[in-house]
Amino acid sequence: MQISVRDRMMGLAGSILRPFIYLVLTLPAVIVVVTSFTAGTTLNFPPEGFSLRWYRAALSSDVFMPALWMSLKLACLTMVLAVAIGMCASFVLDRCEFRGKALFRTLTLSPLIIPMVVIGLGLLQFMAWIGWTQSLSRLVAGHILITIPYVVRTVSASLVLLDRNLEQAAMNLRARPAKVLLRITIPLLAPAMVASAVFAFVTSFGNITLSIFLGVANRTTLPVAIFTYLEQSYDPALAAISTIVIALTVGILMLVGRLVGMEKVA
Amino acid sequence: MTEKKAECVVELKGLRKVYGASIAVDNVTLEAKRGEFLCLLGPSGCGKTTTLRMVAGFIEPTSGSIRIEGSEVSNLPPYRRDTGMVFQNYALFPHMTIAQNVAFGLENVGMDRGQRTKRVAEMLDMVELGHLAARYPRELSGGQQQRVALARALALRPAVLLLDEPFSNLDAQLRVRLRQEMRRVLERMNITTLFVTHDQEEALMLSDRIAVLNKGCIEQVGTPEDIYERPASSFVAQFIGSCNVYTGDVRDGVFRSAGGLALPASGVAPGSHTLMIRPEHLEPVSGEYEGPSFPAIVESVDYFGSISRMTVRVGSDAVLVDVRSTGGRSSRAVAKAGEAIKVGIRPGGLRLL
């Protein structure tokens, strides 16, 4: 009897707490989205009236649009390269024995622990020292560094669970190593690869700390552009561009969800 | 077709595998003839699976040679060896349908689509799973998965089929049925088979010959009858079935164990010997029995239905004796614990080494 009362109390507490948590999680986004449709000229909540004027302003802005393209290019390059490099690192960690393996594992995961400001400062000094000045490649290098841990962790977890007998069975059926990789290993790791690609993309796309250090003056990323813009003016174009970013991110996540959902394996 | 019926398909010579300080496989020499079903039998950790994996090419031998169809393969990668393997967990590709699983090997050797489809259908019909071709492995039962694994391994018509404990993941009744079915399929294909198991019943039932392994070494190679009736060592005698094994001395035609058991052993050279006798070669007899026998005290009786197994004591030696149920009389009713009985030895049951 007592247990059932306690259960009911817990259930009740849960049903009160849950909407609150949802609210806290979504409120910032909701406020930004709602504000973006304002007809007024200041970034205030609640908005005054309804218009799309700030979307027109954002989409024709010569600050936001180049920065958005820069961010998209950067996130795509980072995603592809981080997954490729991270996959290789995961394979080595899973299948090879060598001296200093533990150190190597710690190093691949260390960008998660080291404060990003420190990484940014270190990279900035290093790049200045060797004379590396090209903005996009500097950003790509930095972003790969901070997204690799996500890839290594996700893919390693999947590799541990991968049945090595499957690869041996394929080899027994006359498949050469390259064929085993393409037909067996990679398809079975696909969910982990897609998941880590999404992580890498989103992390890169939303990163601001590292981009502030590594971006070169007027060739910078969207988060940095928004941040800089905010220091000068406080108009609803910020909300509009932010809403576009939110829509993009949600769109990608939904697309990936469907893709991974479809090829879900055992 | 050549007429060399007794030709060796698999030849292992002095095969060794050492991991650091431990020897997994030590000097294994074995031959499997064409169409033969050869079993590697032994307890876990005896090196039987390591041996099989060396034949498949997944483990590199420390030394020794492996020949398949007469050519040395120990330096070849797995995909260049003419073997087909069924894994203990079947290792079916979860992202491919049953048909795609069976076709995978055929694709790799470049068989054209038409022939491939035909061969896949033929293989799946052979294991009676044609109707499940479009399913995925996870939709199949364990027994069905095992048959798919067999079809996949045989699709390439390999020179030798390697079976790694293929029945161990199945429940007891299914195991017996699938054993019979596998024997039927393999007999029809007349394929040379290396079979690894720790289950003596499986080995006795399926094999043409059995190699018993212990601690990386071969203890005995022979037909199931040889292994069971004429074990070459006390390890073989005790591993296959149940066996009473004693060490002792033979003097004046009588074997005396250290524990106090004395049995007739005429025609055996005096000296120290190992005596083996299976429980089914012993029986409780009446006082008037005139054949070779010995007195004993019943310690316990375990009832198994068709037989009861008594543990009797002679001096400090324990002896297992089987009692068969006969018409109208349960095997359990023969003797009770604590009773003194006379145990008779059936002719030909004693074996001295």
Coordinates of C-alpha atoms in Angstrom, one line a residue:
Chain A
M1 CA 0.0 0.0 0.0
Q2 CA 2.7 2.4 1.0
I3 CA 4.7 1.6 -2.1
S4 CA 1.8 2.4 -4.3
V5 CA 1.3 5.8 -2.5
R6 CA 4.9 6.6 -3.0
D7 CA 4.8 5.6 -6.6
R8 CA 1.8 7.9 -7.2
M9 CA 3.7 10.8 -5.5
M10 CA 6.7 10.2 -7.7
G11 CA 4.5 10.0 -10.7
L12 CA 2.8 13.3 -9.8
A13 CA 6.1 15.0 -9.1
G14 CA 7.3 13.8 -12.5
S15 CA 4.4 15.1 -14.4
I16 CA 4.8 18.5 -12.8
L17 CA 8.5 18.6 -13.3
R18 CA 8.6 17.4 -16.9
P19 CA 6.7 20.3 -18.5
F20 CA 9.0 22.7 -16.5
I21 CA 12.1 21.0 -17.8
Y22 CA 10.8 21.1 -21.4
L23 CA 10.0 24.8 -20.9
V24 CA 13.4 25.7 -19.6
L25 CA 15.1 23.8 -22.5
T26 CA 13.0 25.3 -25.2
L27 CA 12.3 28.8 -23.9
P28 CA 15.5 30.5 -25.2
A29 CA 14.8 29.2 -28.7
V30 CA 11.2 30.0 -28.5
I31 CA 11.9 33.6 -27.4
V32 CA 14.4 34.1 -30.3
V33 CA 12.0 32.6 -32.9
V34 CA 9.0 34.6 -31.7
T35 CA 11.1 37.9 -31.5
S36 CA 12.4 37.4 -35.1
F37 CA 8.9 38.1 -36.5
T38 CA 8.6 41.5 -34.8
A39 CA 7.6 44.5 -36.8
G40 CA 9.4 46.8 -34.4
T41 CA 13.0 48.0 -34.4
T42 CA 14.3 46.7 -31.1
L43 CA 15.1 43.2 -29.9
N44 CA 12.4 43.0 -27.2
F45 CA 10.1 40.3 -25.9
P46 CA 7.2 40.2 -26.4
P47 CA 7.5 41.5 -30.0
E48 CA 5.4 44.3 -31.5
G49 CA 3.3 43.2 -34.4
F50 CA 4.3 40.7 -37.1
S51 CA 6.5 41.1 -40.2
L52 CA 9.2 39.4 -42.1
R53 CA 11.3 42.6 -42.5
W54 CA 14.1 41.3 -40.4
Y55 CA 14.4 38.1 -42.4
R56 CA 14.8 40.3 -45.5
A57 CA 17.4 42.3 -43.7
A58 CA 19.3 39.2 -42.4
L59 CA 19.2 37.5 -45.8
S60 CA 20.5 40.5 -47.6
S61 CA 23.0 41.4 -45.0
D62 CA 26.6 41.5 -46.2
V63 CA 27.7 40.6 -42.6
F64 CA 25.6 37.5 -42.0
M65 CA 25.4 35.8 -45.4
P66 CA 29.1 35.5 -46.0
A67 CA 29.5 34.3 -42.4
L68 CA 26.8 31.8 -42.8
W69 CA 28.4 30.3 -45.9
M70 CA 31.7 30.3 -44.1
S71 CA 30.2 28.4 -41.2
L72 CA 28.5 25.9 -43.5
K73 CA 31.7 25.3 -45.5
L74 CA 33.7 25.0 -42.3
A75 CA 31.2 22.6 -40.6
C76 CA 31.0 20.4 -43.7
L77 CA 34.8 20.2 -44.1
T78 CA 35.3 19.6 -40.4
M79 CA 32.6 16.9 -40.4
V80 CA 34.2 14.9 -43.2
L81 CA 37.8 15.3 -42.1
A82 CA 37.0 14.7 -38.4
V83 CA 35.1 11.5 -39.2
A84 CA 37.8 10.2 -41.5
I85 CA 40.6 11.0 -39.0
G86 CA 38.6 9.9 -36.0
M87 CA 37.7 6.6 -37.7
C88 CA 41.4 5.8 -38.3
A89 CA 42.3 6.7 -34.8
S90 CA 39.5 4.5 -33.4
F91 CA 40.6 1.5 -35.6
V92 CA 44.2 1.9 -34.4
L93 CA 43.0 2.1 -30.7
D94 CA 40.8 -0.9 -31.2
R95 CA 43.0 -3.2 -33.1
C96 CA 46.7 -2.4 -32.8
E97 CA 49.0 -2.9 -29.9
F98 CA 51.8 -0.4 -29.5
R99 CA 53.8 1.5 -26.9
G100 CA 52.1 4.6 -25.6
K101 CA 48.7 3.4 -26.7
A102 CA 47.1 4.7 -23.4
L103 CA 48.8 8.1 -23.9
F104 CA 47.5 8.2 -27.5
R105 CA 44.0 7.4 -26.3
T106 CA 44.1 10.2 -23.7
L107 CA 45.5 12.6 -26.3
T108 CA 42.6 12.0 -28.7
L109 CA 40.1 12.7 -26.0
S110 CA 42.0 15.6 -24.3
P111 CA 40.3 18.4 -26.3
L112 CA 37.2 17.6 -24.3
I113 CA 39.0 18.4 -21.0
I114 CA 41.3 21.3 -21.9
P115 CA 39.4 24.6 -21.8
M116 CA 38.6 25.8 -25.3
V117 CA 40.1 29.2 -24.5
V118 CA 43.4 27.5 -23.8
I119 CA 43.3 25.5 -27.0
G120 CA 42.4 28.6 -28.9
L121 CA 45.2 30.7 -27.5
G122 CA 47.7 27.9 -28.0
L123 CA 46.7 27.3 -31.7
L124 CA 46.7 31.1 -32.3
Q125 CA 50.3 31.4 -31.1
F126 CA 51.4 28.3 -32.9
M127 CA 49.8 29.3 -36.2
A128 CA 51.2 32.8 -36.0
W129 CA 54.6 31.3 -35.3
I130 CA 54.6 29.1 -38.4
G131 CA 53.0 31.8 -40.5
W132 CA 49.7 30.1 -41.2
T133 CA 47.3 32.9 -42.1
Q134 CA 44.6 31.4 -44.3
S135 CA 41.3 31.8 -42.4
L136 CA 39.3 28.7 -43.5
S137 CA 42.1 26.2 -43.2
R138 CA 43.0 27.6 -39.7
L139 CA 39.4 27.2 -38.6
V140 CA 39.1 23.7 -40.1
A141 CA 42.2 22.5 -38.3
G142 CA 41.0 23.9 -35.0
H143 CA 37.5 22.5 -35.4
I144 CA 38.8 19.1 -36.3
L145 CA 40.9 19.1 -33.1
I146 CA 37.9 19.7 -30.9
T147 CA 35.4 17.4 -32.8
I148 CA 37.7 14.3 -33.0
P149 CA 37.0 13.3 -29.4
Y150 CA 33.3 12.9 -30.2
V151 CA 34.1 10.8 -33.3
V152 CA 36.6 8.6 -31.5
R153 CA 34.3 8.0 -28.5
T154 CA 31.3 7.1 -30.6
V155 CA 33.1 5.0 -33.2
S156 CA 35.2 3.2 -30.5
A157 CA 32.1 2.2 -28.6
S158 CA 30.7 0.7 -31.8
L159 CA 33.9 -1.0 -32.7
V160 CA 34.0 -2.8 -29.3
L161 CA 30.6 -4.2 -30.0
L162 CA 31.4 -5.2 -33.6
D163 CA 31.7 -9.0 -33.8
R164 CA 35.1 -9.7 -35.3
N165 CA 33.8 -13.1 -36.5
L166 CA 31.8 -11.2 -39.1
E167 CA 34.9 -9.8 -40.7
Q168 CA 36.6 -13.2 -40.5
A169 CA 33.5 -14.9 -42.0
A170 CA 33.8 -12.4 -44.9
M171 CA 37.4 -13.2 -45.4
N172 CA 36.7 -16.9 -45.3
L173 CA 34.2 -16.2 -48.1
R174 CA 37.1 -14.9 -50.2
A175 CA 36.6 -11.2 -49.5
R176 CA 39.9 -9.2 -49.6
P177 CA 40.5 -6.7 -46.8
A178 CA 39.3 -3.7 -48.8
K179 CA 36.1 -5.5 -49.6
V180 CA 35.6 -6.5 -46.0
L181 CA 35.9 -2.9 -45.0
L182 CA 33.5 -1.6 -47.6
R183 CA 30.8 -4.4 -47.4
I184 CA 30.9 -5.4 -43.8
T185 CA 32.8 -3.1 -41.4
I186 CA 31.7 0.3 -42.6
P187 CA 28.0 -0.7 -43.1
L188 CA 27.9 -2.0 -39.6
L189 CA 29.6 1.1 -38.2
A190 CA 27.3 3.4 -40.3
P191 CA 25.0 4.4 -37.4
A192 CA 28.0 5.4 -35.3
M193 CA 29.6 7.3 -38.2
V194 CA 26.4 9.2 -38.9
A195 CA 26.0 10.0 -35.2
S196 CA 29.5 11.3 -34.9
A197 CA 29.2 13.2 -38.1
V198 CA 26.2 15.0 -36.8
F199 CA 28.1 15.8 -33.5
A200 CA 31.0 17.1 -35.4
F201 CA 28.8 19.2 -37.7
V202 CA 26.8 20.7 -34.9
T203 CA 29.8 21.3 -32.7
S204 CA 31.7 23.1 -35.4
F205 CA 28.6 25.1 -36.6
G206 CA 27.9 26.4 -33.1
N207 CA 31.4 27.0 -31.9
I208 CA 32.3 30.5 -31.0
T209 CA 35.3 30.4 -28.7
L210 CA 37.8 28.8 -31.0
S211 CA 36.5 30.7 -34.0
I212 CA 37.1 34.0 -32.3
F213 CA 40.8 33.1 -31.9
L214 CA 41.4 31.5 -35.3
G215 CA 39.1 33.5 -37.7
V216 CA 40.8 36.2 -39.7
A217 CA 39.1 39.6 -39.4
N218 CA 36.4 39.8 -42.0
R219 CA 36.4 36.1 -43.0
T220 CA 34.7 34.8 -39.9
T221 CA 32.0 32.4 -38.9
L222 CA 28.3 33.1 -38.2
P223 CA 28.4 32.7 -34.4
V224 CA 31.3 35.1 -34.3
A225 CA 29.5 37.5 -36.7
I226 CA 26.4 37.5 -34.5
F227 CA 28.5 38.1 -31.4
T228 CA 30.3 41.0 -33.0
Y229 CA 27.2 42.4 -34.4
L230 CA 25.6 42.3 -31.0
E231 CA 28.3 44.6 -29.6
Q232 CA 27.4 47.3 -32.1
S233 CA 23.7 47.1 -32.6
Y234 CA 20.7 45.3 -31.0
D235 CA 18.2 44.9 -33.8
P236 CA 15.9 42.0 -34.6
A237 CA 18.0 40.9 -37.6
L238 CA 20.0 38.9 -35.0
A239 CA 16.9 37.0 -34.0
A240 CA 16.1 36.4 -37.7
I241 CA 19.5 34.9 -38.5
S242 CA 19.4 32.9 -35.3
T243 CA 16.1 31.4 -36.3
I244 CA 17.5 30.5 -39.6
V245 CA 20.3 28.7 -37.8
I246 CA 17.8 26.9 -35.6
A247 CA 15.7 25.8 -38.5
L248 CA 18.8 24.5 -40.4
T249 CA 20.0 22.5 -37.4
V250 CA 16.6 21.0 -36.7
G251 CA 16.2 20.2 -40.4
I252 CA 19.6 18.3 -40.5
L253 CA 18.8 16.4 -37.3
M254 CA 15.4 15.3 -38.6
L255 CA 16.9 14.2 -41.9
V256 CA 19.6 12.2 -40.2
G257 CA 17.1 10.7 -37.8
R258 CA 15.2 9.4 -40.8
L259 CA 18.3 8.1 -42.6
V260 CA 19.7 6.3 -39.6
G261 CA 16.3 5.0 -38.6
M262 CA 16.0 3.4 -42.0
E263 CA 19.2 1.6 -42.1
K264 CA 19.1 0.6 -38.5
V265 CA 20.9 -2.7 -38.1
A266 CA 20.3 -5.5 -35.6
Chain B
M1 CA 37.6 -37.3 -61.7
T2 CA 40.7 -39.0 -60.3
E3 CA 40.5 -42.4 -58.7
K4 CA 42.6 -41.5 -55.7
K5 CA 40.0 -42.1 -53.1
A6 CA 42.2 -42.0 -50.1
E7 CA 44.0 -38.8 -51.1
C8 CA 44.6 -36.3 -48.2
V9 CA 42.7 -33.1 -48.5
V10 CA 44.0 -31.5 -45.3
E11 CA 47.5 -32.3 -43.9
L12 CA 48.7 -30.7 -40.7
K13 CA 52.4 -31.4 -39.9
G14 CA 54.0 -30.4 -36.6
L15 CA 51.6 -27.6 -36.1
R16 CA 52.5 -25.4 -33.1
K17 CA 51.1 -22.2 -31.7
V18 CA 52.8 -20.5 -28.8
Y19 CA 51.4 -17.4 -27.0
G20 CA 54.1 -16.0 -24.9
A21 CA 54.9 -18.6 -22.3
S22 CA 51.8 -20.8 -23.0
I23 CA 51.6 -23.4 -25.7
A24 CA 48.1 -23.5 -27.2
V25 CA 48.8 -26.1 -29.8
D26 CA 51.8 -28.4 -29.6
N27 CA 53.1 -30.5 -32.5
V28 CA 49.8 -31.5 -34.0
T29 CA 50.0 -33.8 -37.0
L30 CA 46.8 -34.9 -38.7
E31 CA 45.4 -35.9 -42.0
A32 CA 41.9 -35.7 -43.3
K33 CA 41.1 -37.8 -46.3
R34 CA 38.7 -36.9 -49.1
G35 CA 35.1 -36.9 -47.9
E36 CA 36.1 -37.7 -44.3
F37 CA 34.4 -36.2 -41.3
L38 CA 37.2 -35.6 -38.9
C39 CA 36.5 -34.4 -35.4
L40 CA 38.8 -32.4 -33.1
L41 CA 37.5 -33.3 -29.6
G42 CA 38.7 -32.0 -26.3
P43 CA 37.9 -29.9 -23.2
S44 CA 37.9 -26.2 -23.5
G45 CA 41.4 -24.7 -23.8
C46 CA 42.8 -27.9 -25.4
G47 CA 43.8 -26.1 -28.6
K48 CA 41.1 -27.5 -30.9
T49 CA 39.6 -24.1 -31.9
T50 CA 43.1 -22.6 -32.3
T51 CA 44.0 -25.5 -34.7
L52 CA 40.8 -24.9 -36.7
R53 CA 41.5 -21.2 -36.9
M54 CA 45.0 -21.9 -38.1
V55 CA 43.6 -24.0 -40.9
A56 CA 41.2 -21.1 -41.8
G57 CA 44.0 -18.6 -41.7
F58 CA 42.8 -16.4 -38.8
I59 CA 45.7 -17.4 -36.6
E60 CA 49.3 -17.6 -37.8
P61 CA 51.0 -20.8 -36.6
T62 CA 54.3 -20.5 -34.8
S63 CA 55.7 -23.4 -36.7
G64 CA 54.6 -26.3 -38.8
S65 CA 52.8 -26.8 -42.1
I66 CA 49.2 -26.8 -43.3
R67 CA 48.5 -28.3 -46.7
I68 CA 45.1 -28.1 -48.4
E69 CA 44.7 -30.2 -51.5
G70 CA 48.4 -30.8 -51.5
S71 CA 49.6 -27.2 -51.5
E72 CA 51.1 -25.3 -48.6
V73 CA 48.7 -22.6 -47.3
S74 CA 50.2 -21.6 -44.0
N75 CA 51.5 -18.3 -45.5
L76 CA 48.3 -17.5 -47.4
P77 CA 45.7 -15.1 -46.1
P78 CA 42.2 -16.5 -45.3
Y79 CA 40.7 -15.3 -48.5
R80 CA 43.1 -17.3 -50.6
R81 CA 42.4 -20.6 -48.8
D82 CA 39.9 -23.0 -50.1
T83 CA 37.9 -23.4 -46.9
G84 CA 34.4 -22.8 -45.8
M85 CA 33.7 -22.1 -42.1
V86 CA 30.7 -22.2 -39.9
F87 CA 31.3 -20.1 -36.8
Q88 CA 30.0 -20.9 -33.3
N89 CA 27.8 -17.9 -33.4
Y90 CA 27.2 -18.4 -37.1
A91 CA 28.5 -14.8 -37.9
L92 CA 25.7 -14.1 -40.4
F93 CA 25.9 -10.6 -41.8
P94 CA 23.1 -8.7 -40.0
H95 CA 22.7 -6.1 -42.7
M96 CA 22.2 -8.6 -45.5
T97 CA 19.3 -10.9 -46.3
I98 CA 19.7 -14.6 -46.1
A99 CA 20.1 -14.8 -49.9
Q100 CA 22.7 -12.0 -49.9
N101 CA 24.6 -13.8 -47.1
V102 CA 24.8 -16.9 -49.2
A103 CA 25.6 -15.0 -52.4
F104 CA 28.4 -13.0 -50.7
G105 CA 31.2 -15.5 -51.4
L106 CA 30.0 -16.2 -54.9
E107 CA 30.2 -12.4 -55.6
N108 CA 33.7 -12.3 -54.3
V109 CA 34.9 -15.0 -56.8
G110 CA 33.2 -13.2 -59.6
M111 CA 30.4 -15.6 -60.4
D112 CA 27.9 -14.0 -62.8
R113 CA 24.5 -13.0 -61.6
G114 CA 22.5 -15.8 -63.3
Q115 CA 24.7 -18.6 -61.9
R116 CA 24.8 -16.9 -58.5
T117 CA 21.0 -16.8 -58.2
K118 CA 20.8 -20.4 -59.2
R119 CA 23.5 -21.5 -56.7
V120 CA 21.9 -19.5 -53.9
A121 CA 18.5 -21.1 -54.5
E122 CA 20.1 -24.6 -54.7
M123 CA 22.0 -24.1 -51.4
L124 CA 19.0 -22.7 -49.6
D125 CA 16.8 -25.6 -50.9
M126 CA 19.4 -28.1 -49.7
V127 CA 19.0 -26.8 -46.1
E128 CA 15.2 -26.4 -46.7
L129 CA 15.2 -22.6 -46.2
G130 CA 14.3 -21.4 -49.7
H131 CA 11.2 -19.7 -48.4
L132 CA 13.2 -17.4 -46.1
A133 CA 15.6 -16.1 -48.7
A134 CA 14.4 -12.5 -48.4
R135 CA 14.5 -12.4 -44.6
Y136 CA 17.2 -10.9 -42.4
P137 CA 19.2 -13.1 -40.0
R138 CA 17.6 -11.6 -36.9
E139 CA 14.2 -12.8 -38.1
L140 CA 15.4 -16.4 -38.0
S141 CA 15.5 -18.9 -35.2
G142 CA 18.9 -20.2 -34.0
G143 CA 18.5 -23.5 -35.8
Q144 CA 17.6 -21.7 -39.1
Q145 CA 20.6 -19.4 -38.7
Q146 CA 22.9 -22.4 -38.3
R147 CA 21.6 -23.9 -41.5
V148 CA 22.0 -20.6 -43.3
A149 CA 25.6 -20.5 -42.1
L150 CA 26.1 -24.0 -43.4
A151 CA 24.6 -23.1 -46.8
R152 CA 26.8 -20.0 -47.0
A153 CA 30.0 -21.9 -46.2
L154 CA 29.2 -24.6 -48.7
A155 CA 28.1 -22.3 -51.5
L156 CA 31.6 -21.9 -52.8
R157 CA 32.1 -25.7 -52.8
P158 CA 35.3 -25.4 -50.7
A159 CA 37.8 -28.2 -50.4
V160 CA 37.3 -28.4 -46.7
L161 CA 34.4 -27.4 -44.4
L162 CA 35.4 -26.1 -41.0
L163 CA 32.8 -26.4 -38.2
D164 CA 33.5 -24.6 -35.0
E165 CA 31.1 -25.9 -32.3
P166 CA 28.1 -25.3 -34.6
F167 CA 25.6 -26.9 -32.2
S168 CA 26.6 -25.4 -28.9
N169 CA 24.2 -22.5 -29.1
L170 CA 21.1 -24.7 -29.6
D171 CA 18.9 -26.4 -27.1
A172 CA 19.3 -30.1 -26.6
Q173 CA 16.4 -31.4 -28.7
L174 CA 17.1 -29.2 -31.7
R175 CA 20.7 -30.1 -31.4
V176 CA 20.0 -33.8 -32.0
R177 CA 17.7 -33.1 -34.9
L178 CA 20.1 -30.7 -36.6
R179 CA 23.0 -33.1 -36.1
Q180 CA 21.2 -35.7 -38.1
E181 CA 20.3 -33.2 -40.7
M182 CA 23.8 -31.9 -41.1
R183 CA 25.1 -35.4 -41.5
R184 CA 22.6 -36.0 -44.3
V185 CA 23.6 -32.8 -46.1
L186 CA 27.4 -33.5 -45.7
E187 CA 27.1 -37.1 -46.8
R188 CA 25.3 -35.9 -49.9
M189 CA 28.0 -33.4 -50.7
N190 CA 30.7 -35.8 -49.8
I191 CA 32.8 -32.9 -48.5
T192 CA 35.9 -33.2 -46.3
T193 CA 35.0 -31.7 -42.9
L194 CA 37.0 -30.6 -39.8
F195 CA 34.7 -30.4 -36.9
V196 CA 35.6 -28.9 -33.5
T197 CA 33.5 -29.8 -30.4
H198 CA 33.8 -30.5 -26.7
D199 CA 30.6 -32.7 -26.9
Q200 CA 31.7 -36.4 -27.0
E201 CA 28.2 -37.5 -28.0
E202 CA 28.3 -35.2 -31.1
A203 CA 31.7 -36.5 -32.0
L204 CA 30.8 -40.1 -31.6
M205 CA 27.7 -39.8 -33.7
L206 CA 29.0 -37.6 -36.6
S207 CA 32.6 -38.5 -37.1
D208 CA 34.4 -40.9 -39.3
R209 CA 37.5 -40.4 -37.2
I210 CA 38.1 -38.5 -34.0
A211 CA 41.3 -36.8 -32.8
V212 CA 41.2 -36.3 -29.0
L213 CA 43.2 -33.2 -27.9
N214 CA 44.4 -32.4 -24.5
K215 CA 46.6 -29.4 -23.5
G216 CA 47.5 -28.8 -27.1
C217 CA 48.6 -32.3 -27.9
I218 CA 46.8 -35.1 -29.7
E219 CA 46.1 -38.0 -27.3
Q220 CA 44.6 -40.4 -29.8
V221 CA 43.3 -40.5 -33.3
G222 CA 40.9 -43.2 -34.4
T223 CA 37.4 -44.2 -35.3
P224 CA 34.6 -43.5 -32.7
E225 CA 34.7 -47.3 -31.8
D226 CA 38.5 -47.1 -31.3
I227 CA 38.2 -44.1 -29.1
Y228 CA 35.4 -45.5 -27.0
E229 CA 36.3 -49.2 -26.8
R230 CA 40.1 -49.0 -27.0
P231 CA 41.2 -45.7 -25.4
A232 CA 44.9 -45.1 -25.7
S233 CA 45.2 -43.2 -22.5
S234 CA 43.4 -42.6 -19.2
F235 CA 42.6 -39.1 -20.3
V236 CA 40.8 -40.4 -23.4
A237 CA 39.0 -43.1 -21.4
Q238 CA 37.8 -40.6 -18.8
F239 CA 36.9 -37.8 -21.3
I240 CA 34.8 -40.0 -23.5
G241 CA 31.9 -41.6 -21.6
S242 CA 32.5 -42.6 -18.0
C243 CA 35.4 -44.8 -17.0
N244 CA 36.9 -46.3 -13.9
V245 CA 40.6 -45.8 -14.1
Y246 CA 43.2 -47.1 -11.6
T247 CA 46.9 -47.3 -11.4
G248 CA 48.6 -50.3 -9.8
D249 CA 50.8 -53.3 -10.2
V250 CA 50.3 -56.6 -12.0
R251 CA 51.8 -59.6 -10.3
D252 CA 51.0 -63.3 -10.8
G253 CA 48.2 -62.5 -13.2
V254 CA 46.4 -60.2 -10.7
F255 CA 46.1 -56.4 -10.9
R256 CA 46.3 -54.7 -7.5
S257 CA 45.5 -51.0 -7.2
A258 CA 46.9 -48.9 -4.4
G259 CA 43.4 -48.6 -3.0
G260 CA 42.8 -52.3 -2.6
L261 CA 41.0 -53.3 -5.8
A262 CA 42.2 -56.7 -7.1
L263 CA 41.2 -57.9 -10.5
P264 CA 42.3 -60.8 -12.7
A265 CA 44.8 -59.8 -15.4
S266 CA 46.1 -62.9 -17.0
G267 CA 48.5 -62.7 -19.8
V268 CA 49.8 -59.3 -18.8
A269 CA 53.5 -58.6 -18.3
P270 CA 54.2 -57.9 -14.6
G271 CA 54.9 -54.3 -13.6
S272 CA 53.0 -51.1 -13.1
H273 CA 49.9 -50.6 -15.2
T274 CA 46.8 -48.5 -15.7
L275 CA 43.6 -50.4 -15.6
M276 CA 40.4 -49.1 -17.2
I277 CA 36.9 -50.5 -17.1
R278 CA 33.7 -48.8 -18.2
P279 CA 30.7 -48.9 -15.8
E280 CA 28.6 -50.8 -18.4
H281 CA 31.1 -53.7 -18.4
L282 CA 30.4 -54.3 -14.7
E283 CA 27.2 -55.6 -13.2
P284 CA 25.9 -56.7 -9.8
V285 CA 25.7 -60.5 -9.7
S286 CA 24.3 -63.2 -7.4
G287 CA 26.4 -65.2 -5.0
E288 CA 26.6 -68.2 -7.3
Y289 CA 28.2 -66.3 -10.2
E290 CA 31.4 -68.1 -11.2
G291 CA 33.0 -65.6 -13.6
P292 CA 35.5 -62.9 -12.6
S293 CA 34.1 -60.8 -9.8
F294 CA 34.9 -58.8 -6.7
P295 CA 32.9 -58.0 -3.5
A296 CA 32.0 -54.4 -2.8
I297 CA 29.8 -52.1 -0.6
V298 CA 27.2 -50.0 -2.3
E299 CA 27.8 -46.3 -1.5
S300 CA 25.1 -44.6 -3.6
V301 CA 22.7 -45.2 -6.4
D302 CA 21.8 -42.6 -9.0
Y303 CA 18.7 -43.2 -11.1
F304 CA 18.8 -42.2 -14.8
G305 CA 15.7 -44.0 -16.1
S306 CA 17.1 -46.6 -18.5
I307 CA 20.0 -47.3 -16.2
S308 CA 21.0 -46.6 -12.6
R309 CA 24.6 -45.8 -11.8
M310 CA 25.9 -47.3 -8.6
T311 CA 29.0 -46.0 -6.8
V312 CA 30.5 -49.0 -4.9
R313 CA 33.5 -49.1 -2.7
V314 CA 36.3 -51.6 -2.7
G315 CA 38.9 -50.7 0.0
S316 CA 39.5 -47.0 -0.6
D317 CA 38.7 -47.3 -4.4
A318 CA 35.4 -46.0 -5.7
V319 CA 34.0 -48.0 -8.7
L320 CA 31.1 -47.0 -11.0
V321 CA 28.7 -49.8 -11.9
D322 CA 25.8 -49.5 -14.3
V323 CA 22.6 -51.4 -13.7
R324 CA 20.2 -51.8 -16.6
S325 CA 16.4 -51.8 -16.1
T326 CA 14.9 -55.1 -17.3
G327 CA 11.3 -55.9 -18.0
G328 CA 9.2 -55.3 -14.9
R329 CA 12.2 -54.5 -12.6
S330 CA 13.5 -51.0 -12.2
S331 CA 17.3 -50.6 -12.2
R332 CA 16.9 -48.7 -8.9
A333 CA 15.6 -51.7 -7.0
V334 CA 18.7 -53.8 -7.4
A335 CA 20.6 -52.6 -4.4
K336 CA 20.5 -50.0 -1.6
A337 CA 23.2 -47.9 -0.1
G338 CA 25.2 -49.8 2.5
E339 CA 24.4 -53.2 1.1
A340 CA 27.3 -55.7 0.4
I341 CA 27.2 -57.0 -3.2
K342 CA 29.2 -59.0 -5.7
V343 CA 30.2 -57.2 -8.8
G344 CA 30.8 -59.3 -12.0
I345 CA 33.1 -58.3 -14.9
R346 CA 31.7 -58.8 -18.3
P347 CA 34.1 -60.6 -20.7
G348 CA 36.4 -58.3 -22.6
G349 CA 35.6 -55.3 -20.5
L350 CA 39.0 -54.9 -18.8
R351 CA 41.6 -52.8 -20.5
L352 CA 45.2 -52.6 -19.2
L353 CA 47.8 -50.1 -20.4

